[in-house]
Short mmCIF file of C-alpha atoms in Angstrom, two decimals:
data_model
loop_
_atom_site.label_atom_id
_atom_site.label_comp_id
_atom_site.label_asym_id
_atom_site.label_seq_id
_atom_site.Cartn_x
_atom_site.Cartn_y
_atom_site.Cartn_z
CA LYS I 1195 105.89 179.91 -67.51
CA ALA I 1196 105.94 176.19 -68.20
CA ASP I 1197 105.75 174.18 -65.00
CA ARG I 1198 108.44 171.60 -64.39
CA SER I 1199 107.41 167.97 -64.04
CA LEU I 1200 108.10 166.31 -60.68
CA VAL I 1201 108.54 162.81 -62.09
CA ARG I 1202 110.76 160.75 -59.80
CA ASN I 1203 112.36 158.23 -62.21
CA ALA I 1204 116.06 158.23 -61.30
CA LEU I 1205 118.43 157.42 -64.15
CA SER I 1206 121.73 155.70 -63.56
CA GLY I 1207 125.01 157.07 -64.87
CA ASP I 1208 128.80 156.90 -64.81
CA GLN I 1209 130.10 158.10 -61.45
CA GLY I 1210 133.54 159.57 -60.86
CA ALA I 1211 135.61 159.62 -57.69
CA ASN I 1212 134.57 163.17 -56.78
CA GLY I 1213 130.88 162.69 -57.52
CA VAL I 1214 131.50 164.02 -61.06
CA ALA I 1215 128.97 162.36 -63.28
CA LYS I 1216 127.14 162.41 -66.58
CA ALA I 1217 124.25 160.21 -67.56
CA PRO I 1218 121.78 159.83 -70.38
CA GLY I 1219 118.33 161.17 -69.67
CA SER I 1220 115.89 163.90 -70.54
CA GLU I 1221 116.99 167.35 -71.66
CA LEU I 1222 118.80 169.65 -69.29
CA GLU I 1223 116.34 172.43 -68.57
CA TYR I 1224 118.93 174.72 -67.04
CA VAL I 1225 122.50 174.74 -65.78
CA LEU I 1226 123.94 176.55 -62.76
CA THR I 1227 127.42 177.35 -64.01
CA ASN I 1228 130.57 179.23 -62.95
CA CYS I 1229 130.21 178.00 -59.39
CA ARG I 1230 131.96 175.95 -56.74
CA VAL I 1231 130.12 172.71 -55.96
CA ALA I 1232 130.22 170.63 -52.77
CA THR I 1233 128.74 167.30 -53.86
CA MET I 1234 129.06 165.73 -50.36
CA SER I 1235 129.31 162.38 -52.14
CA ALA I 1236 130.63 159.49 -50.05
CA ALA I 1237 132.71 158.48 -53.07
CA ALA I 1238 134.48 161.83 -53.24
CA THR I 1239 138.21 162.05 -52.60
CA ALA I 1240 138.29 165.83 -52.12
CA PRO I 1241 136.94 167.24 -48.84
CA TYR I 1242 133.23 167.96 -49.12
CA GLY I 1243 133.44 166.56 -52.67
CA LEU I 1244 134.48 170.07 -53.74
CA LEU I 1245 134.68 170.92 -57.44
CA ASP I 1246 136.03 174.27 -58.62
CA GLY I 1247 134.93 175.92 -61.86
CA ALA I 1248 131.94 173.59 -61.83
CA ALA I 1249 128.36 173.37 -63.02
CA VAL I 1250 125.17 171.53 -62.05
CA GLY I 1251 122.67 170.65 -64.75
CA VAL I 1252 119.01 170.11 -63.87
CA ARG I 1253 116.68 168.05 -66.04
CA ALA I 1254 113.08 168.88 -66.81
CA ASP I 1255 111.98 166.05 -64.50
CA GLY I 1256 113.51 167.81 -61.51
CA ARG I 1257 116.56 165.53 -61.27
CA ILE I 1258 120.25 166.22 -61.52
CA GLY I 1259 121.50 165.48 -65.04
CA PHE I 1260 125.07 166.78 -64.84
CA VAL I 1261 127.67 167.53 -62.18
CA GLY I 1262 131.16 168.42 -63.33
CA SER I 1263 133.39 170.99 -64.97
CA ALA I 1264 131.67 174.08 -66.32
CA GLY I 1265 133.81 173.71 -69.43
CA ASP I 1266 132.14 170.41 -70.24
CA VAL I 1267 128.53 171.61 -69.95
CA THR I 1268 127.86 172.42 -73.59
CA SER I 1269 128.99 168.95 -74.66
CA ALA I 1270 127.04 167.18 -71.91
CA VAL I 1271 124.32 164.68 -72.75
CA GLY I 1272 120.98 166.49 -72.56
CA PHE I 1273 122.37 169.97 -73.26
CA VAL I 1274 120.43 171.59 -76.08
CA PRO I 1275 121.88 174.83 -77.47
CA GLY I 1276 119.30 177.58 -77.45
CA VAL I 1277 117.01 175.58 -75.18
CA THR I 1278 119.01 174.76 -72.04
CA LYS I 1279 119.27 177.94 -69.97
CA LEU I 1280 122.62 178.92 -68.44
CA HIS I 1281 122.64 180.75 -65.10
CA ASP I 1282 126.05 182.20 -64.23
CA LEU I 1283 126.50 182.12 -60.44
CA GLY I 1284 129.62 184.26 -60.43
CA GLY I 1285 131.59 181.86 -58.23
CA LYS I 1286 128.90 181.15 -55.63
CA LEU I 1287 128.83 177.86 -53.71
CA VAL I 1288 126.27 175.14 -54.53
CA THR I 1289 125.54 172.37 -52.00
CA PRO I 1290 122.82 169.80 -51.46
CA GLY I 1291 119.71 171.28 -49.87
CA LEU I 1292 119.92 170.93 -46.10
CA ILE I 1293 117.99 168.27 -44.18
CA ASP I 1294 116.69 168.76 -40.63
CA CYS I 1295 116.13 165.15 -39.63
CA HIS I 1296 114.76 165.56 -36.09
CA THR I 1297 112.08 168.10 -35.12
CA HIS I 1298 108.95 168.45 -33.00
CA ILE I 1299 108.08 171.68 -34.75
CA VAL I 1300 104.27 171.22 -34.80
CA TYR I 1301 102.72 171.79 -31.38
CA GLY I 1302 100.27 173.94 -29.44
CA GLY I 1303 100.85 176.09 -26.39
CA ASP I 1304 103.89 177.82 -24.94
CA ARG I 1305 106.61 176.78 -22.48
CA SER I 1306 108.60 179.94 -21.96
CA GLU I 1307 107.56 179.95 -18.29
CA GLU I 1308 109.24 176.57 -17.79
CA TRP I 1309 112.38 177.98 -19.37
CA GLU I 1310 112.40 180.70 -16.75
CA LEU I 1311 111.99 178.09 -13.99
CA LYS I 1312 114.92 176.13 -15.32
CA LEU I 1313 117.05 179.26 -15.28
CA GLN I 1314 116.12 179.59 -11.61
CA GLY I 1315 117.55 176.14 -10.92
CA ALA I 1316 115.01 173.44 -11.82
CA SER I 1317 116.37 170.65 -14.05
CA TYR I 1318 114.66 169.32 -17.21
CA GLU I 1319 113.91 166.07 -15.37
CA GLU I 1320 112.56 167.84 -12.27
CA VAL I 1321 110.22 169.95 -14.38
CA ALA I 1322 108.97 166.82 -16.17
CA ARG I 1323 108.37 164.90 -12.94
CA ALA I 1324 106.38 167.85 -11.57
CA GLY I 1325 103.93 167.58 -14.48
CA GLY I 1326 105.67 169.92 -16.87
CA GLY I 1327 107.80 169.05 -19.85
CA ILE I 1328 106.28 167.07 -22.67
CA VAL I 1329 102.96 166.54 -20.92
CA ASN I 1330 102.56 170.28 -20.42
CA THR I 1331 102.37 170.81 -24.18
CA VAL I 1332 99.72 168.15 -24.59
CA SER I 1333 96.80 170.30 -23.44
CA GLY I 1334 97.73 173.10 -25.83
CA THR I 1335 98.07 170.66 -28.70
CA ARG I 1336 94.88 168.78 -27.92
CA SER I 1337 92.89 172.02 -27.94
CA SER I 1338 94.28 173.11 -31.33
CA SER I 1339 92.81 172.41 -34.76
CA VAL I 1340 94.87 171.21 -37.72
CA GLU I 1341 94.77 174.73 -39.11
CA ALA I 1342 95.85 176.31 -35.82
CA LEU I 1343 98.74 173.87 -35.44
CA ALA I 1344 99.94 174.52 -38.99
CA LYS I 1345 99.64 178.28 -38.55
CA ALA I 1346 101.56 178.24 -35.26
CA ALA I 1347 104.35 176.17 -36.82
CA SER I 1348 104.58 178.35 -39.91
CA PRO I 1349 107.02 181.02 -38.63
CA ARG I 1350 109.38 178.35 -37.29
CA ILE I 1351 109.25 176.43 -40.56
CA GLU I 1352 109.77 179.61 -42.61
CA GLN I 1353 112.95 180.27 -40.63
CA LEU I 1354 114.31 176.83 -41.57
CA MET I 1355 113.32 177.33 -45.21
CA ARG I 1356 115.25 180.62 -45.26
CA GLU I 1357 118.34 178.65 -44.19
CA GLY I 1358 118.29 176.27 -47.15
CA VAL I 1359 116.34 173.35 -45.64
CA THR I 1360 114.69 171.28 -48.36
CA SER I 1361 113.74 168.17 -46.32
CA LEU I 1362 112.21 168.32 -42.87
CA GLU I 1363 111.27 165.57 -40.43
CA ILE I 1364 108.29 166.33 -38.19
CA LYS I 1365 107.17 164.13 -35.31
CA SER I 1366 103.85 163.77 -33.59
CA GLY I 1367 103.99 163.05 -29.86
CA TYR I 1368 102.20 165.98 -28.27
CA GLY I 1369 98.72 164.50 -28.66
CA LEU I 1370 99.12 161.18 -26.83
CA ASP I 1371 95.70 160.15 -28.13
CA VAL I 1372 94.71 158.92 -31.57
CA GLU I 1373 92.85 162.01 -32.74
CA THR I 1374 95.44 164.61 -31.68
CA GLU I 1375 98.35 162.57 -33.01
CA ARG I 1376 96.46 162.49 -36.31
CA ARG I 1377 95.94 166.27 -36.24
CA GLN I 1378 99.65 166.85 -35.69
CA LEU I 1379 100.59 164.76 -38.70
CA LEU I 1380 97.88 166.38 -40.84
CA ALA I 1381 99.23 169.80 -39.82
CA ALA I 1382 102.71 168.67 -40.84
CA GLU I 1383 101.38 167.62 -44.24
CA ALA I 1384 99.60 170.95 -44.66
CA ALA I 1385 102.79 172.81 -43.76
CA ALA I 1386 104.79 170.85 -46.34
CA SER I 1387 102.27 171.76 -49.02
CA THR I 1388 102.36 175.44 -48.03
CA HIS I 1389 106.09 175.88 -47.62
CA GLY I 1390 107.43 173.56 -50.31
CA PHE I 1391 109.66 171.09 -48.49
CA LYS I 1392 109.96 167.31 -48.48
CA LEU I 1393 108.31 165.92 -45.38
CA ALA I 1394 109.27 162.88 -43.33
CA ARG I 1395 106.44 162.01 -40.91
CA THR I 1396 107.31 160.24 -37.67
CA PHE I 1397 104.76 158.77 -35.28
CA LEU I 1398 105.92 159.40 -31.70
CA GLY I 1399 102.99 158.16 -29.66
CA ALA I 1400 105.46 156.72 -27.12
CA HIS I 1401 106.77 160.16 -26.20
CA ALA I 1402 105.33 160.37 -22.69
CA VAL I 1403 102.56 158.88 -20.57
CA PRO I 1404 99.59 161.29 -20.51
CA ALA I 1405 97.96 162.32 -17.24
CA GLU I 1406 94.98 160.00 -17.73
CA TYR I 1407 97.36 157.02 -17.82
CA LYS I 1408 99.74 158.17 -15.08
CA GLY I 1409 101.42 155.14 -13.52
CA ARG I 1410 100.02 152.83 -16.23
CA PRO I 1411 102.47 153.04 -19.14
CA ASP I 1412 101.83 149.48 -20.36
CA GLU I 1413 98.10 150.12 -20.59
CA TYR I 1414 98.83 153.35 -22.47
CA ILE I 1415 100.93 151.45 -25.01
CA ASP I 1416 98.26 148.76 -25.45
CA GLU I 1417 95.24 151.07 -25.56
CA VAL I 1418 96.62 154.14 -27.34
CA VAL I 1419 100.09 153.82 -28.90
CA LEU I 1420 99.65 150.58 -30.80
CA PRO I 1421 96.07 151.25 -32.01
CA ALA I 1422 97.07 154.78 -33.07
CA MET I 1423 100.04 153.40 -34.98
CA ASP I 1424 97.76 150.97 -36.76
CA ALA I 1425 95.20 153.61 -37.68
CA LEU I 1426 97.63 156.32 -38.81
CA HIS I 1427 99.73 153.86 -40.80
CA LYS I 1428 96.61 152.55 -42.54
CA GLU I 1429 95.62 156.13 -43.38
CA GLY I 1430 99.05 156.76 -44.90
CA HIS I 1431 100.31 159.37 -42.43
CA VAL I 1432 103.39 157.56 -41.05
CA ASP I 1433 106.85 157.12 -42.54
CA ALA I 1434 108.63 155.94 -39.38
CA VAL I 1435 108.02 155.26 -35.68
CA ASP I 1436 109.91 156.80 -32.75
CA ALA I 1437 109.92 156.31 -28.97
CA PHE I 1438 111.44 158.03 -25.93
CA CYS I 1439 113.39 155.40 -23.99
CA GLU I 1440 114.29 157.09 -20.70
CA GLY I 1441 113.49 157.10 -17.00
CA ILE I 1442 110.83 159.76 -17.56
CA GLY I 1443 109.65 158.06 -20.74
CA PHE I 1444 109.48 154.32 -21.46
CA THR I 1445 111.63 151.37 -20.45
CA TYR I 1446 113.79 149.27 -22.74
CA GLU I 1447 111.16 146.51 -22.73
CA GLN I 1448 108.25 148.88 -23.38
CA THR I 1449 110.11 150.53 -26.24
CA ALA I 1450 110.93 147.11 -27.69
CA ARG I 1451 107.21 146.31 -27.76
CA VAL I 1452 106.54 149.47 -29.77
CA PHE I 1453 109.35 148.62 -32.19
CA LYS I 1454 108.17 145.05 -32.67
CA HIS I 1455 104.72 146.32 -33.59
CA ALA I 1456 106.20 148.84 -36.00
CA ALA I 1457 108.22 146.10 -37.66
CA SER I 1458 105.05 144.04 -38.13
CA LEU I 1459 103.66 146.96 -40.16
CA GLY I 1460 106.84 147.30 -42.20
CA LEU I 1461 107.76 150.60 -40.56
CA ARG I 1462 111.35 151.57 -39.74
CA CYS I 1463 112.13 152.88 -36.27
CA ARG I 1464 114.02 155.75 -34.71
CA LEU I 1465 114.86 156.24 -31.05
CA HIS I 1466 115.19 159.06 -28.53
CA GLY I 1467 117.90 157.39 -26.50
CA ASP I 1468 120.45 157.88 -23.73
CA GLN I 1469 119.66 161.57 -23.39
CA LEU I 1470 119.58 161.70 -19.59
CA SER I 1471 121.03 158.32 -18.62
CA ASP I 1472 122.56 155.19 -20.15
CA GLY I 1473 119.58 153.02 -21.01
CA ARG I 1474 121.44 150.74 -23.43
CA CYS I 1475 119.71 152.54 -26.27
CA GLY I 1476 122.52 151.97 -28.76
CA GLU I 1477 122.04 148.24 -28.29
CA LEU I 1478 118.25 148.60 -28.53
CA ALA I 1479 118.45 150.61 -31.75
CA ALA I 1480 120.85 148.08 -33.23
CA GLU I 1481 118.69 145.12 -32.21
CA TYR I 1482 115.69 146.46 -34.11
CA GLY I 1483 117.60 147.85 -37.10
CA ALA I 1484 116.61 151.42 -36.30
CA LEU I 1485 117.41 154.17 -38.76
CA SER I 1486 118.86 156.29 -35.99
CA CYS I 1487 119.40 156.78 -32.29
CA ASP I 1488 119.07 160.45 -31.35
CA HIS I 1489 120.54 162.49 -28.45
CA CYS I 1490 123.10 159.89 -27.24
CA GLU I 1491 124.73 162.09 -24.58
CA HIS I 1492 124.98 159.23 -22.06
CA MET I 1493 125.66 156.41 -24.52
CA SER I 1494 128.26 153.81 -23.57
CA ALA I 1495 131.12 152.58 -25.73
CA ALA I 1496 129.22 149.31 -26.09
CA GLY I 1497 126.21 151.18 -27.42
CA ALA I 1498 128.33 153.01 -29.97
CA LYS I 1499 129.88 149.73 -31.06
CA ALA I 1500 126.46 148.13 -31.53
CA MET I 1501 125.31 151.08 -33.63
CA GLY I 1502 128.41 150.92 -35.81
CA GLU I 1503 127.93 147.23 -36.49
CA ALA I 1504 124.24 147.70 -37.33
CA GLY I 1505 124.65 150.86 -39.41
CA VAL I 1506 122.50 153.01 -37.10
CA VAL I 1507 122.97 156.77 -37.54
CA ALA I 1508 123.70 158.86 -34.43
CA VAL I 1509 121.66 162.07 -34.59
CA LEU I 1510 123.29 164.77 -32.47
CA LEU I 1511 121.20 167.63 -31.11
CA PRO I 1512 123.56 170.32 -29.84
CA ALA I 1513 120.95 173.06 -29.41
CA SER I 1514 119.20 170.85 -26.83
CA SER I 1515 122.45 170.31 -24.99
CA VAL I 1516 122.98 174.06 -24.75
CA PHE I 1517 119.39 174.92 -23.89
CA ILE I 1518 119.07 172.49 -20.97
CA ASN I 1519 122.69 173.08 -19.95
CA GLU I 1520 123.60 169.40 -20.26
CA ALA I 1521 127.18 168.88 -19.12
CA LYS I 1522 127.52 165.42 -20.67
CA LEU I 1523 128.47 165.39 -24.35
CA PRO I 1524 127.83 162.59 -26.88
CA PRO I 1525 130.73 160.11 -27.23
CA VAL I 1526 131.92 161.50 -30.57
CA ALA I 1527 135.31 159.77 -30.29
CA ASP I 1528 133.59 156.40 -29.80
CA PHE I 1529 131.30 157.07 -32.76
CA ARG I 1530 134.28 157.90 -34.94
CA ALA I 1531 136.13 154.78 -33.83
CA GLU I 1532 133.10 152.60 -34.65
CA LYS I 1533 132.46 154.41 -37.96
CA VAL I 1534 128.99 155.53 -36.88
CA ALA I 1535 127.50 158.08 -39.29
CA LEU I 1536 126.84 161.38 -37.47
CA ALA I 1537 123.82 163.51 -38.31
CA VAL I 1538 122.98 166.94 -36.86
CA ALA I 1539 119.48 168.35 -36.31
CA THR I 1540 117.70 171.17 -34.49
CA ASN I 1541 115.33 169.08 -32.34
CA CYS I 1542 113.09 172.16 -32.60
CA ASN I 1543 110.54 171.80 -29.79
CA PRO I 1544 108.98 174.01 -27.10
CA GLY I 1545 110.65 172.49 -24.06
CA SER I 1546 114.27 171.55 -24.63
CA SER I 1547 115.23 173.15 -27.97
CA PRO I 1548 113.14 176.09 -29.19
CA CYS I 1549 115.62 176.46 -32.04
CA PRO I 1550 114.30 176.80 -35.61
CA SER I 1551 117.83 177.32 -36.96
CA LEU I 1552 119.79 174.50 -38.54
CA LEU I 1553 122.67 176.89 -39.19
CA LEU I 1554 122.98 177.53 -35.45
CA ALA I 1555 122.80 173.79 -34.78
CA LEU I 1556 125.63 173.33 -37.30
CA HIS I 1557 127.81 175.85 -35.51
CA LEU I 1558 127.09 174.31 -32.10
CA ALA I 1559 127.87 170.82 -33.42
CA CYS I 1560 131.37 172.12 -34.15
CA SER I 1561 131.99 174.48 -31.25
CA ARG I 1562 130.29 172.43 -28.52
CA PHE I 1563 130.41 168.79 -29.69
CA ARG I 1564 133.76 169.30 -31.49
CA LEU I 1565 132.74 167.89 -34.84
CA THR I 1566 134.85 169.00 -37.74
CA PRO I 1567 133.02 171.33 -40.15
CA GLU I 1568 133.03 168.58 -42.77
CA GLU I 1569 131.51 166.07 -40.31
CA ALA I 1570 128.86 168.60 -39.31
CA PHE I 1571 127.94 169.44 -42.91
CA ALA I 1572 127.69 165.76 -43.80
CA GLY I 1573 125.37 165.61 -40.78
CA VAL I 1574 122.80 167.91 -42.40
CA THR I 1575 123.15 166.41 -45.89
CA ARG I 1576 124.31 162.84 -46.57
CA HIS I 1577 123.99 161.43 -43.05
CA ALA I 1578 120.74 163.27 -42.31
CA ALA I 1579 119.30 161.63 -45.44
CA ALA I 1580 120.41 158.24 -44.10
CA ALA I 1581 118.70 158.95 -40.76
CA LEU I 1582 115.46 159.29 -42.75
CA GLY I 1583 116.15 156.29 -44.97
CA ARG I 1584 116.28 158.60 -48.00
CA GLN I 1585 119.97 158.50 -48.89
CA ALA I 1586 119.22 157.13 -52.37
CA GLU I 1587 117.08 160.17 -53.12
CA VAL I 1588 118.60 163.25 -51.45
CA GLY I 1589 121.61 164.40 -49.44
CA THR I 1590 124.29 164.58 -52.17
CA LEU I 1591 124.67 166.14 -55.58
CA GLU I 1592 124.85 163.14 -57.90
CA VAL I 1593 123.29 162.37 -61.25
CA GLY I 1594 119.83 160.86 -60.95
CA LYS I 1595 119.12 162.24 -57.49
CA ALA I 1596 116.55 164.94 -56.82
CA ALA I 1597 117.75 168.43 -57.67
CA ASP I 1598 117.44 169.73 -54.11
CA LEU I 1599 120.06 172.47 -54.08
CA ALA I 1600 121.18 175.40 -51.96
CA VAL I 1601 123.19 178.31 -53.34
CA TRP I 1602 125.35 180.33 -50.93
CA GLN I 1603 127.19 183.64 -51.08
CA CYS I 1604 130.42 182.17 -49.75
CA ALA I 1605 133.51 180.39 -51.01
CA HIS I 1606 133.58 177.28 -48.84
CA PRO I 1607 131.10 175.11 -46.92
CA ARG I 1608 132.84 175.86 -43.61
CA ASP I 1609 131.83 179.51 -44.03
CA ILE I 1610 128.16 178.48 -43.74
CA MET I 1611 128.64 177.33 -40.14
CA TYR I 1612 131.51 179.57 -39.01
CA GLN I 1613 129.57 182.76 -38.32
CA MET I 1614 126.86 182.61 -35.66
CA GLY I 1615 123.63 184.35 -36.62
CA TYR I 1616 124.68 184.89 -40.25
CA ASN I 1617 122.82 183.39 -43.19
CA PRO I 1618 124.60 183.45 -46.58
CA LEU I 1619 121.82 181.62 -48.47
CA VAL I 1620 121.08 183.07 -51.91
CA ALA I 1621 118.59 180.57 -53.36
CA CYS I 1622 117.10 177.15 -52.78
CA PHE I 1623 115.73 174.53 -55.18
CA VAL I 1624 113.41 171.58 -54.49
CA ASP I 1625 113.07 169.04 -57.30
CA GLY I 1626 114.70 171.57 -59.58
CA LYS I 1627 112.21 174.34 -58.84
CA GLU I 1628 113.54 177.49 -57.26
CA ARG I 1629 111.60 178.00 -54.07
CA PRO I 1630 110.12 181.51 -53.68
CA SER I 1631 112.58 183.50 -51.60
CA SER I 1632 112.07 185.89 -48.73
CA PHE I 1633 114.43 188.05 -50.80
CA PRO I 1634 113.03 187.90 -54.37
CA ALA I 1635 115.83 190.05 -55.77
CA ARG I 1636 118.18 187.15 -55.02
CA SER I 1637 116.35 184.81 -57.39
CA ILE I 1638 118.64 182.97 -59.79
CA THR I 1639 116.27 181.47 -62.33
CA ALA I 1640 113.40 184.01 -62.35
CA ASP I 1641 113.36 186.88 -64.82
CA SER I 1642 112.74 190.45 -63.65
CA ASP I 1643 108.97 190.18 -64.07
CA GLU I 1644 108.84 187.02 -62.00
CA ARG I 1645 110.89 188.66 -59.26
CA LEU I 1646 108.46 191.59 -59.24
CA LEU I 1647 105.51 189.21 -59.02
CA SER I 1648 107.14 187.35 -56.13
CA MET I 1649 107.64 190.59 -54.19
CA LEU I 1650 104.08 191.77 -54.84
CA LEU I 1651 102.62 188.47 -53.65
CA ARG I 1652 104.70 188.52 -50.48
CA TRP I 1653 103.72 192.13 -49.75
CA THR I 1654 100.02 191.27 -50.03
CA GLY I 1655 100.32 188.00 -48.09
CA SER I 1656 99.12 189.55 -44.84
CA LEU I 1657 95.87 190.73 -46.38
CA ALA I 1658 92.57 188.89 -46.05
CA PRO I 1659 92.73 185.57 -47.93
CA LYS I 1660 90.11 186.46 -50.56
CA LEU I 1661 91.70 189.84 -51.29
CA HIS I 1662 95.16 188.26 -51.45
CA ALA I 1663 93.89 185.62 -53.89
CA SER I 1664 92.27 188.26 -56.11
CA LEU I 1665 95.41 190.41 -56.19
CA SER I 1666 97.55 187.35 -56.89
CA ALA I 1667 95.42 186.44 -59.90
CA ALA I 1668 95.49 190.02 -61.17
CA PHE I 1669 99.28 190.36 -60.83
CA THR I 1670 99.84 187.02 -62.55
CA THR I 1671 97.59 188.01 -65.47
CA LEU I 1672 99.35 191.37 -65.90
CA LEU I 1673 102.77 189.75 -66.07
CA LYS I 1674 101.89 186.95 -68.49
#
């Protein structure tokens, strides 16, 4: 089968009020037709940018070439009769691929014992002050190789991939030294290559003060955080910089120092802020033009106002709130009043949110934080893309953007988040390529032979690497 090019040259086009668009460009390689489409475009007038009786055309360069009425497909620019393939979805729902914009999914060690202690009455802050929490994961991460870190993260990442996630942010922050922070980011890169998602790499050296610098946070910043940022940025492993501004983390002034240094390198910032107390993190994020401020449970009205004026995204992490039994909820009403974009993420990590399920986070954003389903879904598409600074590339279904798509066996986007523990995903596409599914029979674009090959390769995946590689080559040759 001919491989699709992954060229990233976006082409402009005429844009309609509901995200309906056509534009000149390369040939349409295939069209998903007879479907309902939720474009999630900010320009849409219909809720979710919904289009009935719709189609999505994907170009050979992996970009969206058509979004509109299925009846208009055959006359669309780029449609070539006999060449462009039509895939009838039988009324299924097509949305942008989901984006998990805040995770700590790569780490070593285990913290289930701490969870048990918390259930016996210890608070998150008490556990941290006693030497647990973030620092407790450091030893497990420091003793792990890149390969071991990637392998340990793999089941968690696979779970997110099965839920339609096409872009995933992964932070460092469990090394707290240059070499281990590097290994975390290298493991994240390896995982992206293995699992086929778009990776956003965040350097979180200012996550906690390690034991060897206990009581000396300023020295830790000077001797570890800033030099590590320099080195990892120079090596090309950093897309953004984050910091934990909190009583058990770093002060406003210390965080500002980290952000100033990031700015000198041309790196955008993100902030763990106001999770356990009001540390004026909304104002801090606004002052430094941060992409986002995440957590926000204890944020003041003034902080929300500052974020709205500066265009900082509020990333809400409802699974954390549930897991640590946090009574305080983010000031959603203030965010709405100040027109702050709301994103939703898993915060998947071993201590406060061992949750590799963005669908569960979506449900909790509605049932616990009282977001509307449309707000929540924008939070894992359009607004999550903005939290990563990638809103021009992903997050909505519009001509010229990457063809990162999710196909669902349901009639409406609200159905995706309504049922807890239910996953209606049918297929997922990254840059126009259908990602191999855990359920090959569900494949939309593969023919029967390709589905058989996919199943065979998955069934042999647990074998020794050399044997698996040999069988893979043999199966592929037989089915050519």
